[in-house]
Coordinates of C-alpha atoms in Angstrom, one line a residue:
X1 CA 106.0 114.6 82.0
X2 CA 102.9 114.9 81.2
X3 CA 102.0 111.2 81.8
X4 CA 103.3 111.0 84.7
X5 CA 100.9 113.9 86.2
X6 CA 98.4 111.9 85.0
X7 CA 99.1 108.7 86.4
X8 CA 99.7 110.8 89.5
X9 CA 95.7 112.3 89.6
X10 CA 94.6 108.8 88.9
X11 CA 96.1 107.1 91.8
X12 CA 94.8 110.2 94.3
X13 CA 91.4 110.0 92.5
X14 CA 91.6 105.7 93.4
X15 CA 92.4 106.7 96.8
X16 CA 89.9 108.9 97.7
X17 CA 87.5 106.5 96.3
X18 CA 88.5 103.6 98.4
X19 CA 88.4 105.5 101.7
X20 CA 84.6 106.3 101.0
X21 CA 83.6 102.4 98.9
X22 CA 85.3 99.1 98.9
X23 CA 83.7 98.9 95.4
X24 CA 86.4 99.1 92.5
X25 CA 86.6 101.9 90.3
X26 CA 84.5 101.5 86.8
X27 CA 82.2 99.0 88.6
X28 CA 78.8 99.6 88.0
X29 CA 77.6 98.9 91.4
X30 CA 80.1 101.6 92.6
X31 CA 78.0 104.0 90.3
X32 CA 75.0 102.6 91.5
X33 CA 75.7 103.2 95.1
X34 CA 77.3 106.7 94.3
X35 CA 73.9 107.8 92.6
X36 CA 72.1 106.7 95.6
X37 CA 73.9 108.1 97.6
X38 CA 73.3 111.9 95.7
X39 CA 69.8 111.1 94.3
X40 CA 68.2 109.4 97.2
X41 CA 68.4 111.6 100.1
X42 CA 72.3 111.7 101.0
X43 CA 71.7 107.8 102.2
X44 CA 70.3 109.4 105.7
X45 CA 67.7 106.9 105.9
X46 CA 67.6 103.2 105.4
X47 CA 65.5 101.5 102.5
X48 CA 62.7 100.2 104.0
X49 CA 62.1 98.0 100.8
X50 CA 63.9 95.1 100.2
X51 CA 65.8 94.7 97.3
X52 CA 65.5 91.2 95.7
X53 CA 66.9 89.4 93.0
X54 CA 66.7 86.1 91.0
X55 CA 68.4 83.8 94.1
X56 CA 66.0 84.7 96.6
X57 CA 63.1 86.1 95.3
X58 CA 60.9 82.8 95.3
X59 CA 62.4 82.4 99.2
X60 CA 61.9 85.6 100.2
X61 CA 58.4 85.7 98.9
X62 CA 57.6 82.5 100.1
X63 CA 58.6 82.9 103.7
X64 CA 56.8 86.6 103.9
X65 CA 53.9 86.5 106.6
X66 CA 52.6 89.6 105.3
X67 CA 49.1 89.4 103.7
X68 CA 50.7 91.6 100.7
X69 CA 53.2 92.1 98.7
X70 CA 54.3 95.0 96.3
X71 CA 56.9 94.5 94.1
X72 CA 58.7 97.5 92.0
X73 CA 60.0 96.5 88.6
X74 CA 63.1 98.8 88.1
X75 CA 66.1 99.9 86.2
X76 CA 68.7 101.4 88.1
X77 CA 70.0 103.7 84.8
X78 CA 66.6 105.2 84.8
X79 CA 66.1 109.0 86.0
X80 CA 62.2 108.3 86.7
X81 CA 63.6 104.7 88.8
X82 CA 65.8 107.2 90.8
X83 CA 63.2 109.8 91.2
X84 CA 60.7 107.7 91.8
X85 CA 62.7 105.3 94.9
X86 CA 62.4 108.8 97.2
X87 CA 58.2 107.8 96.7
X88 CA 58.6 104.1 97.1
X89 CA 60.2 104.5 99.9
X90 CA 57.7 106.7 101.8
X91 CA 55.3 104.1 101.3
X92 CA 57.7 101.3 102.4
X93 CA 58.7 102.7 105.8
X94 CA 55.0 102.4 107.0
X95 CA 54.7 98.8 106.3
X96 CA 58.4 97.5 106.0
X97 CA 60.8 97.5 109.2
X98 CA 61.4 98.0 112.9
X99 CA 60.3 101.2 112.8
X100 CA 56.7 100.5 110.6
X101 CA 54.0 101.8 111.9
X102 CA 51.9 98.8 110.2
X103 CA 54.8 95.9 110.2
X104 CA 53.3 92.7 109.2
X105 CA 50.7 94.0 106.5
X106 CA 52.5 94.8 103.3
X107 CA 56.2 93.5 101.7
X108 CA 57.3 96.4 100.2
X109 CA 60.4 94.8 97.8
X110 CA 61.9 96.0 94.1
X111 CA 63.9 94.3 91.8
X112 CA 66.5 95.5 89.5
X113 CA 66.1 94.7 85.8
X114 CA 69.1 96.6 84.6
X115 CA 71.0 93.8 86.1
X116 CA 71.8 90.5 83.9
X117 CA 70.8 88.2 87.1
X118 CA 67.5 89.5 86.9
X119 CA 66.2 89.2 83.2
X120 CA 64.5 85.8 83.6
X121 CA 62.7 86.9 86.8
X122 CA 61.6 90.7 84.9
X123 CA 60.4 88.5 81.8
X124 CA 58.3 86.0 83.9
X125 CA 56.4 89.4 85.0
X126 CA 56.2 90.9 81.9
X127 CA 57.9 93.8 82.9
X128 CA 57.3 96.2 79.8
X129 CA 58.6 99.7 81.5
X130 CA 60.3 101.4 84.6
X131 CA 59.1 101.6 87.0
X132 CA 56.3 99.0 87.4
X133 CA 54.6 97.9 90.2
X134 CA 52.8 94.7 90.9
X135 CA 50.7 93.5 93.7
X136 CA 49.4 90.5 95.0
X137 CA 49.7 88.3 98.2
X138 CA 53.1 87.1 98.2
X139 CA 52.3 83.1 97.8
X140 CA 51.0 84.2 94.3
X141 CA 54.8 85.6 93.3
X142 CA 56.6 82.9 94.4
X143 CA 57.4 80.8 91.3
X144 CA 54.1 82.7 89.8
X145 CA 54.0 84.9 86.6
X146 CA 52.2 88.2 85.6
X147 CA 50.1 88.3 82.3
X148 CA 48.0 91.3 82.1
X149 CA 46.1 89.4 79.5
X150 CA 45.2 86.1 82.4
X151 CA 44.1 86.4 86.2
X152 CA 46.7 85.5 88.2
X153 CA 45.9 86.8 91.7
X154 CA 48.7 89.4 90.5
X155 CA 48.0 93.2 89.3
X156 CA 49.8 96.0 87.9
X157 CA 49.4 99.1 89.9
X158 CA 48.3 101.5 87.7
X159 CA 48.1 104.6 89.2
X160 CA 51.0 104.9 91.8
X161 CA 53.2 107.7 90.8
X162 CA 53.9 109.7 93.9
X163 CA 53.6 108.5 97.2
X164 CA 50.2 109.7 97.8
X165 CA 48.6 108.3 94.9
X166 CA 50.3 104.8 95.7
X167 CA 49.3 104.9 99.5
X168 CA 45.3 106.1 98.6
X169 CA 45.4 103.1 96.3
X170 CA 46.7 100.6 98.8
X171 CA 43.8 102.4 101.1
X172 CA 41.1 101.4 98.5
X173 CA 42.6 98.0 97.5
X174 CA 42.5 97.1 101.4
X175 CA 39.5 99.3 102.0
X176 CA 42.1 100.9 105.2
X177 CA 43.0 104.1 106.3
X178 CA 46.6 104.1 106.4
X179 CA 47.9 108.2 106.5
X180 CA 51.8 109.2 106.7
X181 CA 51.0 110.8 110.2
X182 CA 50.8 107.0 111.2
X183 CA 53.2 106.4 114.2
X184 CA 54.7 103.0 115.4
X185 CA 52.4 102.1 118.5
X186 CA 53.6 103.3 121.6
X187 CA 53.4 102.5 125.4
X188 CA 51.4 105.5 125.8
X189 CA 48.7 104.3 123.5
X190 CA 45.3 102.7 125.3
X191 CA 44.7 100.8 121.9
X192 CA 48.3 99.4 121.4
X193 CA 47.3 96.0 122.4
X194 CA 45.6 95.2 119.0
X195 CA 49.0 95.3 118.0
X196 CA 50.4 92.5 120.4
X197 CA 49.6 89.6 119.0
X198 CA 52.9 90.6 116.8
X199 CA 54.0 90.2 120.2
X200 CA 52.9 87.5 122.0
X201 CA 53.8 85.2 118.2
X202 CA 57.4 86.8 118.5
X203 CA 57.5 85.6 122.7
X204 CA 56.7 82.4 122.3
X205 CA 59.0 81.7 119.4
X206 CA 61.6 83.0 121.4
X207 CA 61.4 81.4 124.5
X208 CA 61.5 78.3 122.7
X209 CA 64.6 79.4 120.6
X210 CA 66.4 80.2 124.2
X211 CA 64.8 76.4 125.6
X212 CA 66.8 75.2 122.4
X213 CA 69.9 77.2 123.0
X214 CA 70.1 76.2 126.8
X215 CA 69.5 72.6 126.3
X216 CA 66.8 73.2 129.0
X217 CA 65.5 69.9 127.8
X218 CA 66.2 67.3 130.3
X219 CA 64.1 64.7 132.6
X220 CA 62.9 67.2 135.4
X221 CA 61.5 69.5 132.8
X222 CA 60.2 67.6 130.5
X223 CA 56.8 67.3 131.7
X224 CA 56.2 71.1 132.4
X225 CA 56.9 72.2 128.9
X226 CA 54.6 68.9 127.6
X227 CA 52.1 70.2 129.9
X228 CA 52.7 74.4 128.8
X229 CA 52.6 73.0 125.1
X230 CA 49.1 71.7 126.4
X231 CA 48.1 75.0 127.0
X232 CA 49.5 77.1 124.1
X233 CA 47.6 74.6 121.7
X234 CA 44.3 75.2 123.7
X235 CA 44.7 78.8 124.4
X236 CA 47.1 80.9 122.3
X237 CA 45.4 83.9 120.9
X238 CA 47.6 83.4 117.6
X239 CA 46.4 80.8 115.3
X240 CA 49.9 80.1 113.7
X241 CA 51.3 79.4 117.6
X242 CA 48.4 77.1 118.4
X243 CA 49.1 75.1 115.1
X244 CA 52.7 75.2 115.2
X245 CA 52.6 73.9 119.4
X246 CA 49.9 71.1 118.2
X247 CA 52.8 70.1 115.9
X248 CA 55.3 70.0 118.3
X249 CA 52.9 68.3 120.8
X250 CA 51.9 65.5 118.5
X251 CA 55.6 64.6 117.3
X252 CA 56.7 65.0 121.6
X253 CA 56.8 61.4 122.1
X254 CA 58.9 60.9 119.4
X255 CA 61.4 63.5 120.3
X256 CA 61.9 63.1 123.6
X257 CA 60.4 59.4 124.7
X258 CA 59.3 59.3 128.6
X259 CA 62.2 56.7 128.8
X260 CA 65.0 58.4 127.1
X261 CA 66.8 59.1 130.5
X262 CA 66.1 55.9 132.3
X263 CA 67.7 54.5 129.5
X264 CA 70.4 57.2 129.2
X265 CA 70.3 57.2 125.7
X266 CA 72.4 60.5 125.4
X267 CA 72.1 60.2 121.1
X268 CA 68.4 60.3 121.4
X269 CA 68.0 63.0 123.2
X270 CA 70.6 65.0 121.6
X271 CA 68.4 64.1 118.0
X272 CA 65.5 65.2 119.3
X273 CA 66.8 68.4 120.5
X274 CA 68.0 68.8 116.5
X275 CA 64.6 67.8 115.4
X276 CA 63.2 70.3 118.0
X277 CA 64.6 72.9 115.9
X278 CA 62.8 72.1 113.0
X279 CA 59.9 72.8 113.9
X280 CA 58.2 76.6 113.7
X281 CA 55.9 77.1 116.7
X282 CA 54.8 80.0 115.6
X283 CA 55.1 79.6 111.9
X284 CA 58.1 80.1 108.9
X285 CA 59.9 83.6 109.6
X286 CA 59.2 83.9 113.7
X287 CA 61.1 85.1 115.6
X288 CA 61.5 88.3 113.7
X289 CA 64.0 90.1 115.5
X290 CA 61.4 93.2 116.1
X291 CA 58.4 94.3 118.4
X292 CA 55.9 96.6 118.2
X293 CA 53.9 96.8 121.2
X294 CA 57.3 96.1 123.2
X295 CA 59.5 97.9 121.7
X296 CA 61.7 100.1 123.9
X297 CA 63.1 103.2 123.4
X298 CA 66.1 101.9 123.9
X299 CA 67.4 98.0 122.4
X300 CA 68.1 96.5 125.8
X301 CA 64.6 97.6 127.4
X302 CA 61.6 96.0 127.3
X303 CA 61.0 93.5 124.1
X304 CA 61.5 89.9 125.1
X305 CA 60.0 90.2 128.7
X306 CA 57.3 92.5 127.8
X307 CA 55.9 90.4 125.3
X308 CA 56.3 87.0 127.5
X309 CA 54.3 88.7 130.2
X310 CA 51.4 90.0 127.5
X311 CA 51.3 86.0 126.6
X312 CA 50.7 85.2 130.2
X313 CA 48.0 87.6 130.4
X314 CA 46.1 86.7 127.6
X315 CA 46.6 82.8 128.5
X316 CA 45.4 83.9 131.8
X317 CA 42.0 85.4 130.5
X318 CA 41.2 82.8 128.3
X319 CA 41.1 79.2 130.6
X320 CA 37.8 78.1 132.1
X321 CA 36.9 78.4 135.3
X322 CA 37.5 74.5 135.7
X323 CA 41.0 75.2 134.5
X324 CA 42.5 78.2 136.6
X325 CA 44.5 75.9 138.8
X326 CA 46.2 73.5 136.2
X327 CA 46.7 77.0 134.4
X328 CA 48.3 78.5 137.6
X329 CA 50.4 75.4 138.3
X330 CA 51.4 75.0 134.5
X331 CA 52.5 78.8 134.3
X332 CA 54.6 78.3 137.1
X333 CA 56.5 75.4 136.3
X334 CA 57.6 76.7 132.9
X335 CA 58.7 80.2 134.1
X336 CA 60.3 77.6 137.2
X337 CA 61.9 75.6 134.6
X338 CA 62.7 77.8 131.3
X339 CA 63.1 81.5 132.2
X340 CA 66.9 81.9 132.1
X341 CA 66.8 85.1 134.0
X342 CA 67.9 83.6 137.4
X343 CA 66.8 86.5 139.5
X344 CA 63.5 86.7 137.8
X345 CA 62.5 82.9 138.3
X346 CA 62.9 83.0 141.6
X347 CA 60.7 86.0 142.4
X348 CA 58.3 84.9 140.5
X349 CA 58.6 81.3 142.2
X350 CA 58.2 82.9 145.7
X351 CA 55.0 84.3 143.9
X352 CA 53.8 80.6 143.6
X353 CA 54.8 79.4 146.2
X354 CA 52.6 81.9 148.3
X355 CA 49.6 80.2 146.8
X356 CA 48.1 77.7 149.6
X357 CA 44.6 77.4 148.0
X358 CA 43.6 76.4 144.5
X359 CA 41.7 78.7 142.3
X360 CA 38.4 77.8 141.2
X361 CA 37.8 80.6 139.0
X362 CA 39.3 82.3 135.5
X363 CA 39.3 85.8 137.6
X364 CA 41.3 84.3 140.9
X365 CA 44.2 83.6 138.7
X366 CA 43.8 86.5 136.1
X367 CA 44.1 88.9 138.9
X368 CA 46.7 87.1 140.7
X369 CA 48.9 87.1 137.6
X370 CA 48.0 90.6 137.4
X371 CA 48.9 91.4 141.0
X372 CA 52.3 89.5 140.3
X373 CA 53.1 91.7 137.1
X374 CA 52.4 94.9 139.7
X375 CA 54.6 93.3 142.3
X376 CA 57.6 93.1 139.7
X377 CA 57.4 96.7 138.3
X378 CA 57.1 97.6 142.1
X379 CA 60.5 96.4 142.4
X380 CA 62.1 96.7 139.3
X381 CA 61.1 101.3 139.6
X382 CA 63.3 101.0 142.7
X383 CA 65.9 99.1 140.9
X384 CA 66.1 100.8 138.1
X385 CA 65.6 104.8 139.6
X386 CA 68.9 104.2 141.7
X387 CA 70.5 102.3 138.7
X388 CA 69.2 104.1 135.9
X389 CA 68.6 101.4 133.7
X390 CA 65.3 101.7 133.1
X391 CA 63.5 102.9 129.8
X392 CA 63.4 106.8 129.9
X393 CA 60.6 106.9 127.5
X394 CA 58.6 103.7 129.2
X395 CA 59.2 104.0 133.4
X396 CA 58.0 101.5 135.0
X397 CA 54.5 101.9 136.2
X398 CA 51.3 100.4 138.4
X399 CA 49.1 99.1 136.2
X400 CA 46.8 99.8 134.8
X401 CA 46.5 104.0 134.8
X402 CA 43.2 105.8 136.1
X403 CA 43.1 106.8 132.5
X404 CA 43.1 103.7 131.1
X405 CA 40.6 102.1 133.6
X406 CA 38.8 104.6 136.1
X407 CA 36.7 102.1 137.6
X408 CA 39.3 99.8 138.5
X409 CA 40.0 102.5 141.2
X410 CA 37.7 103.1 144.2
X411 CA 36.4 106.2 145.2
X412 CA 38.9 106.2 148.0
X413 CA 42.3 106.0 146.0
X414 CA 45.4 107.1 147.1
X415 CA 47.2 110.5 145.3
X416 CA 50.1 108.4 144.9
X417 CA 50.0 105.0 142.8
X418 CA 53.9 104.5 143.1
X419 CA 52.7 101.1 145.3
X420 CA 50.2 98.9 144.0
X421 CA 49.6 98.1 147.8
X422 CA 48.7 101.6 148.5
X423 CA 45.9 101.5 145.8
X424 CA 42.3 100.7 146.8
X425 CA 41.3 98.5 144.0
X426 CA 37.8 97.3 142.8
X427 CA 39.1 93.7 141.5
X428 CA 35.7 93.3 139.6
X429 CA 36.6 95.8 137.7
X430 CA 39.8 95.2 137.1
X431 CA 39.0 91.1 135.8
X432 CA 36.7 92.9 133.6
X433 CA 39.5 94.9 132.0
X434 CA 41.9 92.8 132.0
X435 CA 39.3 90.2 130.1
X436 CA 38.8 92.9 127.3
X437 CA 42.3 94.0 127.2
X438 CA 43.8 91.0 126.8
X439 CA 40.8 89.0 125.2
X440 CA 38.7 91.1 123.1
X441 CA 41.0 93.9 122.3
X442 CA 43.9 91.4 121.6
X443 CA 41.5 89.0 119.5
X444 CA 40.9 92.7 117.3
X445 CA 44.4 92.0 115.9
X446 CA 43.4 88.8 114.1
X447 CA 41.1 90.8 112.2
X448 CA 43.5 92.0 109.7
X449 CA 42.8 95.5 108.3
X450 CA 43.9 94.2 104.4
X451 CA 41.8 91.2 103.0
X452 CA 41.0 89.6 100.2
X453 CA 38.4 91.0 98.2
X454 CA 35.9 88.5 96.5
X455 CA 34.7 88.5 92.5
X456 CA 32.0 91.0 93.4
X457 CA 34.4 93.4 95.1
X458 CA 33.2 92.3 98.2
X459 CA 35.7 92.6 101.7
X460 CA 36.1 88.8 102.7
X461 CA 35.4 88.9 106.5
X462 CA 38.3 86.8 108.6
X463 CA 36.4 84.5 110.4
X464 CA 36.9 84.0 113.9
X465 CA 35.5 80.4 114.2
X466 CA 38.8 79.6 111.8
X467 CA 41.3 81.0 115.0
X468 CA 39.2 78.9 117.4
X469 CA 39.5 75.6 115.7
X470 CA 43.0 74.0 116.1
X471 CA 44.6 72.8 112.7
X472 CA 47.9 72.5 111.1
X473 CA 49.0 71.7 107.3
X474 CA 51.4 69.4 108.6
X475 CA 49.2 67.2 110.5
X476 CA 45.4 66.6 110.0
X477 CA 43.8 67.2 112.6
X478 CA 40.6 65.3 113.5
X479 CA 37.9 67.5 113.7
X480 CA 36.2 66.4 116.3
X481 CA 39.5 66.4 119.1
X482 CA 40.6 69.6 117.5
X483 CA 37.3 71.3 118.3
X484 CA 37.9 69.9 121.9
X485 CA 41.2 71.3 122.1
X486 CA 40.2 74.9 121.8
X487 CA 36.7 74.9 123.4
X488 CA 37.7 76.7 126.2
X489 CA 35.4 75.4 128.5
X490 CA 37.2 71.9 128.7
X491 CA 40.3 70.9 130.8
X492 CA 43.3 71.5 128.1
X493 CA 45.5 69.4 129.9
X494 CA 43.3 65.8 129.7
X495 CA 41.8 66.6 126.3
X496 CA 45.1 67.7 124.7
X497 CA 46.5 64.2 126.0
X498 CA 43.5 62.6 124.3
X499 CA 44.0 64.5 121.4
X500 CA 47.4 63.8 121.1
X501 CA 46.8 59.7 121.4
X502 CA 44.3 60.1 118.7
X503 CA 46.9 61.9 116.3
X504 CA 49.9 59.1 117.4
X505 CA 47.4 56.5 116.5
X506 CA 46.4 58.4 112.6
X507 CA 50.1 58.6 112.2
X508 CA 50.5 55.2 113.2
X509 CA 47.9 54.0 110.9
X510 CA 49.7 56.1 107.9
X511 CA 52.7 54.8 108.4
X512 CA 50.9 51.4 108.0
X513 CA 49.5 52.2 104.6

């Protein structure tokens, strides 16, 4: 009798636990995940930090484009571990995530040494106690070691032990001011563009993703995104996006030959569209599936488009004088030919068309683009007020706000800027903004907060001449051409082409050897 009650509260007590895990019952992650669930908060928030292990730790490490990584040494059996994760975490929801307030800075990761998988990895750090942290930038982790007794480029984090104490260190390692009150930038903010380059590197990585998933690839477009590559490699405000499009640009030829479709050789160009996705035009990692200076309140608003426009912009400011028109032209043929958004496209090719006379200056097509940009959110508040499909948090609006620029507005303005046409503006004034906006301001990014310090203890300053010159480790670039290529005041278009001959001819000559 008695054995059969208590086979009877065993198979309740099963039940109830599979409703609630798909973990079996005396499994150790089923404990685990039941002592998260209690110890760390109830499980109302996700972990910001990213749990590694042996398989991907190297990869994950590897691929990181943060400039540093912390790593937490921990045993999940250990009270302190469990007490301490509630801390970690803190930390790791400013720097780790969609919702970071400073994504892109700091990995925030931990590994589990309780676990068998893990006991190689914990002994190549010399993990002597729970927790332990370890920081470093992430290229010295992968396949790296810790020895407290050797430099290297890895140390242990001595005094981390609440939150507080871990974040003020981070602040003095990086010489920052990163505080818990810090918010993920918002629409609102006047000095949120220092966060777009995030932006414009997560844009152009996926505009080319959709070009590859399209097959927009074909003999009418070819030469508009050869000629838009062109531009990205002379004018792209990220470093890692002009390298990655020199890459591309160099290896064109060899993707998709000028003959491929006279010949209608099918194969080739289905290989090339392959290769095509081989290559990183913004680096390893990008796309990565989150904005910051775009981001919506909502997941279908803003993002993609947002961040596409903020790269025309800053393209826009950054041409010479000598090279506003082939800009203009080359802008509009790749929107033309890859902006999958049908409606879209052909607005904004009604915008071109309505061009009749070149531009001669940087400011005639800064402002035009600018004008454009106003003529869409025009329409799209309309649209979207009888629709309601804009962003609630992020309306539409006539850019840019009195607040934001007073002087772009003359004395005269109307009370109501729902209509860029009803504003009297002072286009001066507005180049100029739009110049330090999306130039200066936006170049502010590429000055990370977090560098390297040097043997004295010194801040290493990023320098800038580094984001103008053009290079890639794939592909050595001649100095020389690679200078030519980013000096702005030279036509990109003739001396990218001349660049790229002079790279087909090196490779040619390697090959050789």
């Amino acid at each position: 009798m008695y054995l059969v009650i208590v086979i009877l509260l065993l198979c309740r007590v099963s039940s109830l636990t599979s409703e609630s895990s798909p973990l079996p019952i005396g499994s150790r992650l089923l404990l685990r995940a039941m002592t998260e669930k209690t110890s760390f908060g109830g499980g109302s928030l996700a972990d910001a930090a990213v749990d590694l292990n042996t398989t991907d730790f190297d990869a994950v490490l590897k691929d990181s484009l943060a400039s540093f990584a912390i790593v937490e040494f921990f045993a999940h059996w250990c009270p302190a571990c469990r007490n301490y994760k509630h801390h970690y975490e803190k930390v790791a929801r400013l720097f780790n995530g969609p919702e970071a307030a400073h994504p892109g800075i700091i990995l925030m990761a931990r590994v589990d040494c309780a676990l068998k998988i893990n006991t190689k990895l914990c002994d190549r750090f010399s993990v002597s106690h729970f927790p332990m942290l370890l920081w470093g930038p992430p290229s010295k982790f992968t396949s790296g070691s810790f020895d407290p007794r050797k430099d290297t480029g890895i140390k242990k984090i001595d005094d981390g032990r609440t939150a507080e104490l871990l974040l003020a260190w981070i602040n003095k390692q990086t010489s920052s001011s990163f505080s818990f009150t810090d918010k993920k930038y918002e629409h609102s903010d006047p000095g949120q563009i220092e966060r777009a380059v995030h932006d414009v590197e997560e844009a152009t990585a996926t505009a080319f993703q959709i070009i590859l998933q399209l097959k927009m690839i074909n003999v009418g477009t070819r030469g508009s995104l050869l000629r838009f590559l062109q531009l990205l490699v002379a004018h792209h405000p990220s470093r890692s996006c002009r390298d990655g499009s020199a890459e591309i640009l160099v290896n064109f030829d060899d993707l998709f030959p000028s003959d491929m479709w006279i010949d209608k050789k099918e194969k080739t160009f289905a290989n090339g569209m392959s290769a095509l996705g081989s290559f990183h035009i913004c680096g390893k990692g990008v796309p990565r599936s989150y904005w910051v200076f775009c981001r919506g309140s909502m997941k279908e608003t803003r993002g993609f488009s947002c961040g596409l426009w903020v790269l025309l912009h800053a393209l826009s400011v950054r041409i010479d004088d000598g090279e506003s028109h082939m800009a203009f032209t080359t802008i509009c043929d790749f929107i033309h030919n890859f902006f999958a958004c049908e409606e879209c496209r052909k607005h904004f090719s009604e915008m071109c068309s309505s061009i009749s006379t070149p531009f001669n200056k940087t400011q005639d097509l800064a402002v035009w683009l600018w004008t454009c940009h106003n003529k869409v959110n025009e329409r799209l508040m309309k649209e979207e007020a009888s629709l309601g499909t804009g962003d609630p948090k992020y309306p539409k609006i006539i850019w840019p706000p009195n607040r934001l620029c007073p002087s772009c507005y003359l004395p005269l303005v109307q009370k109501n800027n729902e209509s860029s046409s009803q504003v009297d503006w002072n286009f001066d004034e507005v180049f100029k903004f739009l110049a330090d906006y999306y130039g200066k301001k936006l170049q502010v990014s590429l000055l990370h907060k977090g560098l390297p310090k040097d043997d004295g203890g010194v801040q290493l300053q990023h320098d800038l001449s580094e984001e103008v010159v053009v290079t890639t480790n794939v592909v050595v670039v001649p100095l020389g051409a690679a200078l030519a290529i980013a000096v702005a005041s030279c036509a990109f278009g003739a001396l990218a082409c001349f660049w790229r001959s002079r790279q087909k001819s090196r490779k040619t000559m390697r090959s050789l050897n």
